[in-house]
């Protein structure tokens, strides 16, 4: 039997009626929570455990089993455990897998489970551009949780050594190219690294590159791939020229983070989630600063979002109530104070940003977050590919883009066009 049939068949008996239980406090309820921050070593796991501990102390009738699963294994683990009848009740899923979670894993739309007034009240307290990230076809399948936008981190000491003004950071990709080439020429440091490519990059930052260049990955009806458009070809051709000059190096993933933290790189375009790692690396050694995502000529920068949302997977009414209480708590003013100050992700609640009780004092002391906050006003949601082959399509698109920028051939148009033809055959 097809995997989708197996999974949806397992859910069939509970799909028919979904009354939202208000009886959680009458008896103990246990829920399983799959979380990729718990699978990391350090600040992500520590902050998550801190939040779960406080939730437990304030919600004695709910027991949360936090299960750490690496993000690269999460969707497969959810599938396998659901078939075995032991899937999660709530899962922290990357936005790129949201369409698959809805169509093949039975993710519950919050509008179909949570009383309208409760959902409306909670979403009303969130930044609108953030609240819409978890929507598909008008319904909320993920409550936006931890995410960020692309931030251009830079080493102010290297800027000074190269004769550049750290008080006027690059605003356009042409500014970035000039600054990177100057750094390469005037110092022994690397001009530019990015988190656009690499085995752990996903496609969220690349989607921002595509949108900032004036293109889009697929048609609005999500049926036709369009990433080989003239706009995208022009944008990647520009990045290829920077790479060919030697000012942008093909160093990715943890190697790039470690190089930036060590003080050997002038600029690094990456998620704000690496901010605390860079702060630890720079402390007492060099000055870390940040700026917004650069713009391509003739276009405004359109930053996309990394990260994940909280997805309700359970069909049991009592567990749904417990899951919703957990989801609300993890996206509360207090939780975002922990998430932002201790991990580095964006806060999605204006009250948490502005209140002296929560983040306002921390933001004054940590201005590195300001470009990330500013970009919330023009955020472009990451678009999930449709169908069961979404991960293969993403890998094909990302691989072609990386080859176009760093590969041996200058035929950027040919590389993207052929990849688009092959990837289209994997679309539903």
XYZ file of C-alpha atoms in Angstrom:
428
model
C 0.000 0.000 0.000
C 1.212 3.531 -0.766
C 2.750 5.270 2.243
C 0.239 8.091 2.011
C -2.607 5.594 2.144
C -1.072 3.924 5.179
C -0.650 7.174 7.047
C -4.022 8.634 6.175
C -5.717 5.314 6.790
C -4.280 5.282 10.282
C -5.898 8.635 10.866
C -9.243 7.890 9.260
C -11.075 6.756 12.362
C -10.423 10.024 14.178
C -10.833 12.481 11.313
C -14.619 12.477 11.287
C -15.182 14.384 14.514
C -12.773 16.844 16.026
C -14.405 18.537 19.034
C -11.867 20.640 20.880
C -11.679 19.431 24.437
C -11.801 21.938 27.258
C -11.398 19.172 29.823
C -7.606 19.078 29.955
C -7.475 20.157 33.575
C -9.754 17.301 34.655
C -7.136 14.620 34.105
C -3.479 14.244 33.243
C -2.639 14.405 29.572
C 0.679 13.339 28.044
C 1.863 14.580 24.672
C 4.948 13.871 22.564
C 6.809 16.885 21.166
C 9.391 16.365 18.405
C 11.864 19.232 18.471
C 15.070 19.707 16.509
C 16.546 22.274 18.882
C 16.559 19.550 21.551
C 18.788 17.468 19.263
C 21.525 20.094 19.241
C 24.299 20.551 21.742
C 24.347 23.873 23.542
C 22.129 26.933 23.581
C 19.257 25.631 21.417
C 18.632 22.604 23.595
C 19.277 24.460 26.840
C 16.775 27.213 26.016
C 14.148 24.669 24.911
C 14.524 22.624 28.093
C 14.186 25.819 30.106
C 10.898 26.641 28.359
C 9.523 23.109 28.735
C 10.390 23.131 32.446
C 8.466 26.352 33.008
C 5.514 25.086 30.962
C 5.446 21.974 33.153
C 5.467 24.018 36.342
C 2.546 26.148 35.115
C 0.549 23.278 33.574
C 0.603 20.434 36.077
C -2.055 18.453 34.220
C 0.076 18.173 31.077
C 3.183 16.023 30.696
C 5.337 16.863 27.691
C 7.752 14.249 26.384
C 10.321 16.299 24.501
C 11.964 14.191 21.772
C 15.094 15.622 20.155
C 15.342 14.769 16.443
C 17.912 16.357 14.081
C 16.193 18.564 11.517
C 17.589 16.505 8.633
C 15.911 13.369 10.048
C 12.717 14.897 11.380
C 10.277 14.264 8.537
C 11.406 10.665 8.099
C 11.150 10.062 11.840
C 7.628 11.504 11.957
C 6.566 9.256 9.061
C 8.078 6.108 10.536
C 6.695 6.710 14.030
C 3.217 7.483 12.708
C 3.140 4.190 10.822
C 4.195 2.495 14.058
C 1.390 4.262 15.921
C 3.672 6.355 18.112
C 3.971 9.612 16.198
C 4.232 13.067 17.748
C 1.289 15.103 18.998
C 3.169 18.307 18.213
C 6.184 18.625 15.918
C 8.596 21.448 15.194
C 8.747 21.183 11.400
C 10.726 23.258 8.932
C 8.490 25.384 6.715
C 9.899 23.626 3.627
C 8.120 20.418 4.667
C 4.799 22.005 5.595
C 2.989 21.120 2.378
C 4.080 17.489 2.716
C 3.005 17.415 6.369
C -0.469 18.603 5.377
C -0.954 16.416 2.309
C 0.720 13.196 3.464
C 0.994 13.221 7.261
C -2.384 14.626 8.231
C -1.200 17.834 9.910
C -4.178 19.533 11.556
C -5.212 23.032 10.484
C -5.550 25.109 13.636
C -8.779 26.587 12.265
C -10.212 23.032 12.311
C -9.257 22.318 15.917
C -8.876 25.485 17.982
C -11.879 27.683 18.870
C -11.861 30.626 16.464
C -11.790 33.243 19.205
C -8.756 31.639 20.873
C -6.816 31.330 17.621
C -7.695 34.862 16.574
C -6.653 36.276 19.939
C -3.279 34.530 19.878
C -2.452 35.395 16.252
C -3.522 39.010 16.842
C -0.592 39.394 19.205
C 1.913 38.269 16.568
C 3.573 40.286 13.800
C 1.331 39.810 10.712
C 4.216 38.997 8.365
C 5.303 36.301 10.798
C 1.860 34.894 11.513
C 1.233 34.186 7.818
C 4.319 31.974 7.444
C 2.473 28.841 8.531
C -0.516 29.275 6.196
C -1.348 27.075 3.206
C -4.431 27.822 1.122
C -5.789 30.124 3.795
C -5.431 27.815 6.796
C -2.789 27.754 9.531
C -0.954 24.437 9.512
C 2.016 25.697 11.514
C 2.180 28.235 14.300
C 5.392 30.158 13.435
C 7.934 29.405 16.140
C 11.700 29.908 15.693
C 13.023 31.561 12.569
C 15.157 34.386 11.267
C 15.975 36.360 8.145
C 19.332 36.556 6.302
C 21.734 38.902 8.106
C 25.021 40.226 6.728
C 27.421 39.829 9.647
C 30.715 41.666 9.238
C 34.021 42.070 11.017
C 34.496 45.786 11.759
C 38.210 45.313 12.488
C 38.797 43.763 9.044
C 36.844 46.629 7.462
C 39.154 49.131 9.169
C 42.289 47.166 8.200
C 41.117 47.192 4.562
C 40.413 50.945 4.614
C 36.622 50.431 4.623
C 34.212 52.336 6.890
C 32.461 49.906 9.254
C 29.836 52.576 9.949
C 28.612 52.341 6.340
C 28.155 48.610 5.671
C 27.318 47.355 2.144
C 23.688 47.792 1.101
C 23.803 46.247 -2.376
C 25.461 43.180 -3.889
C 27.700 45.549 -5.851
C 28.746 47.142 -2.512
C 29.411 43.643 -1.158
C 31.502 42.708 -4.207
C 33.620 45.860 -3.932
C 34.132 45.455 -0.178
C 34.998 41.756 -0.540
C 37.520 42.412 -3.290
C 39.066 45.243 -1.253
C 39.421 42.948 1.753
C 41.001 40.247 -0.425
C 43.500 42.758 -1.833
C 44.332 44.743 1.303
C 44.414 41.980 3.925
C 45.097 38.270 4.239
C 41.431 37.649 5.123
C 38.548 36.108 3.128
C 36.184 38.728 1.736
C 32.824 36.947 1.792
C 31.196 33.678 2.831
C 27.502 32.859 2.720
C 25.074 30.262 4.018
C 23.244 30.088 0.689
C 24.688 26.695 -0.255
C 25.977 23.585 1.493
C 24.654 20.259 2.728
C 22.831 21.742 5.739
C 21.706 25.028 4.178
C 18.211 24.044 3.052
C 16.778 26.485 0.546
C 15.396 29.279 2.678
C 18.268 31.698 2.042
C 18.416 30.784 -1.643
C 14.711 31.574 -1.927
C 15.537 35.062 -0.620
C 18.230 35.400 -3.296
C 15.757 34.386 -6.002
C 13.058 36.798 -4.785
C 15.577 39.629 -4.290
C 16.750 39.140 -7.884
C 13.167 39.637 -9.063
C 12.355 35.979 -9.756
C 10.400 33.236 -8.061
C 10.883 29.504 -7.718
C 7.517 28.431 -9.071
C 4.260 29.753 -10.455
C 1.640 31.114 -8.064
C -0.507 28.004 -8.552
C 2.500 25.882 -7.419
C 2.394 23.729 -10.558
C 5.267 25.034 -12.689
C 8.885 25.650 -11.664
C 10.218 29.016 -12.824
C 13.649 29.250 -11.232
C 15.478 29.436 -14.583
C 13.973 32.834 -15.384
C 16.049 35.675 -16.816
C 15.974 37.473 -13.451
C 17.392 34.509 -11.543
C 20.017 33.867 -14.223
C 21.139 37.488 -13.956
C 21.304 37.347 -10.162
C 23.310 34.113 -10.055
C 25.583 35.364 -12.836
C 26.446 38.324 -10.617
C 27.213 36.032 -7.665
C 29.337 33.886 -10.001
C 31.377 36.946 -10.949
C 32.071 37.595 -7.263
C 33.076 33.945 -6.771
C 35.328 33.949 -9.848
C 37.135 37.026 -8.522
C 38.058 34.989 -5.446
C 36.243 37.384 -3.116
C 33.559 34.783 -2.254
C 34.820 31.353 -1.287
C 32.967 27.972 -1.498
C 33.162 27.353 2.252
C 29.826 26.252 3.711
C 28.058 24.861 6.778
C 30.006 24.650 10.052
C 33.266 25.450 8.258
C 31.917 28.879 7.336
C 30.621 29.570 10.855
C 33.933 28.582 12.395
C 35.895 30.684 9.891
C 33.742 33.746 10.611
C 33.918 33.199 14.375
C 37.702 32.900 14.211
C 37.975 36.418 12.772
C 39.347 35.429 9.354
C 36.341 36.520 7.234
C 35.179 40.042 6.380
C 31.475 39.333 5.711
C 29.116 36.400 6.247
C 25.508 36.254 5.020
C 23.656 33.796 7.229
C 20.766 33.278 9.626
C 20.721 35.250 12.853
C 20.607 31.905 14.637
C 24.426 31.848 14.418
C 24.641 35.212 16.183
C 25.451 33.871 19.630
C 28.099 31.518 18.212
C 29.731 34.480 16.454
C 29.479 36.613 19.607
C 31.276 33.933 21.604
C 33.974 33.676 18.950
C 34.481 37.421 18.690
C 34.331 38.284 22.413
C 37.451 40.232 23.373
C 39.071 39.544 19.980
C 37.256 41.432 17.224
C 34.154 43.561 16.706
C 31.072 41.843 15.260
C 28.455 43.971 13.493
C 25.417 43.222 11.329
C 23.522 44.685 8.389
C 20.476 43.840 6.289
C 20.401 41.478 3.308
C 21.983 43.172 0.232
C 19.913 44.289 -2.783
C 20.421 43.396 -6.450
C 20.488 46.294 -8.974
C 16.995 47.547 -9.688
C 15.334 45.474 -6.991
C 14.527 45.799 -3.300
C 15.928 43.054 -1.078
C 13.228 40.525 -0.225
C 14.496 38.439 2.680
C 12.954 35.030 3.191
C 12.679 33.187 6.462
C 14.507 30.239 7.889
C 13.178 28.114 10.673
C 10.105 26.269 11.681
C 6.576 26.219 12.982
C 4.759 24.166 15.584
C 2.477 21.662 13.852
C -0.427 19.918 15.592
C -0.399 16.234 14.593
C -2.771 14.652 17.105
C -6.465 13.958 16.425
C -7.266 13.214 20.061
C -9.339 16.112 21.481
C -7.707 16.103 24.932
C -4.236 15.965 23.400
C -5.202 18.724 20.969
C -6.080 20.962 23.921
C -2.785 20.125 25.628
C -0.902 20.641 22.365
C -2.517 24.040 21.842
C -1.602 25.146 25.373
C 2.023 24.132 24.678
C 2.021 25.878 21.294
C 0.667 29.093 22.840
C 3.208 28.968 25.652
C 6.166 28.444 23.297
C 5.090 31.507 21.276
C 4.347 33.739 24.274
C 6.067 36.989 25.210
C 8.139 35.185 27.840
C 9.121 32.360 25.484
C 10.261 34.791 22.782
C 12.348 36.582 25.369
C 14.193 33.283 25.927
C 14.251 32.317 22.234
C 15.690 35.663 21.113
C 18.110 36.426 23.907
C 19.431 32.897 24.405
C 19.296 31.399 20.876
C 19.154 34.344 18.472
C 15.896 33.782 16.598
C 13.412 36.564 15.924
C 10.646 37.483 18.378
C 7.248 37.454 16.695
C 5.322 39.394 19.313
C 5.522 43.213 19.293
C 4.751 43.338 22.998
C 7.778 41.159 23.735
C 9.947 43.486 21.628
C 8.701 46.711 23.185
C 8.083 45.718 26.805
C 10.602 46.528 29.533
C 9.453 43.299 31.198
C 10.648 41.238 28.264
C 13.078 42.087 25.443
C 13.368 45.878 25.331
C 16.370 46.071 27.729
C 18.139 43.189 25.951
C 17.634 44.748 22.503
C 19.197 48.026 23.683
C 22.260 46.088 24.779
C 22.330 43.862 21.689
C 21.838 46.026 18.572
C 22.985 43.156 16.319
C 19.352 42.035 16.228
C 18.097 45.323 14.738
C 18.666 44.484 11.000
C 16.875 41.174 11.571
C 13.923 42.936 13.226
C 13.792 45.574 10.498
C 13.494 42.913 7.804
C 10.283 41.560 9.334
C 8.410 44.364 7.558
C 9.340 43.029 4.085
C 9.599 39.339 4.828
C 8.845 36.905 1.991
C 7.573 33.537 3.272
C 9.604 30.492 2.323
C 7.596 28.541 -0.267
C 7.399 24.750 0.249
C 7.566 22.592 -2.879
C 4.428 20.477 -3.388
C 4.193 16.704 -3.550
C 6.082 13.731 -2.136
C 9.285 14.632 -4.032
C 9.632 18.048 -2.403
C 12.995 17.214 -0.821
C 14.470 15.889 -4.095
C 13.256 18.967 -5.955
C 14.845 21.223 -3.347
C 18.141 19.362 -3.596
C 18.061 19.560 -7.397
C 17.352 23.307 -7.388
C 19.984 24.053 -4.751
C 22.568 21.850 -6.452
C 22.063 23.599 -9.773
C 22.353 27.025 -8.148
C 25.576 26.080 -6.358
C 27.006 24.663 -9.615
C 26.005 27.840 -11.459
C 27.872 30.026 -8.964
C 30.924 27.897 -8.140
C 31.118 25.285 -10.948
C 33.570 25.190 -13.890
C 31.084 26.295 -16.551
C 30.030 29.891 -17.210
C 26.762 28.670 -18.749
C 24.518 29.735 -15.855
C 21.435 29.783 -18.087
C 22.112 26.281 -19.411
C 22.657 24.834 -15.923
C 19.467 26.322 -14.498
C 17.336 25.500 -17.543
C 18.345 21.830 -17.557
C 17.809 21.548 -13.798
C 14.381 23.146 -14.143
C 13.434 20.646 -16.860
C 14.478 17.689 -14.715
C 12.921 19.021 -11.503
C 9.611 19.755 -13.226
C 9.266 16.008 -13.903
C 9.200 15.469 -10.109
C 6.349 17.907 -9.526
C 2.885 16.443 -8.805
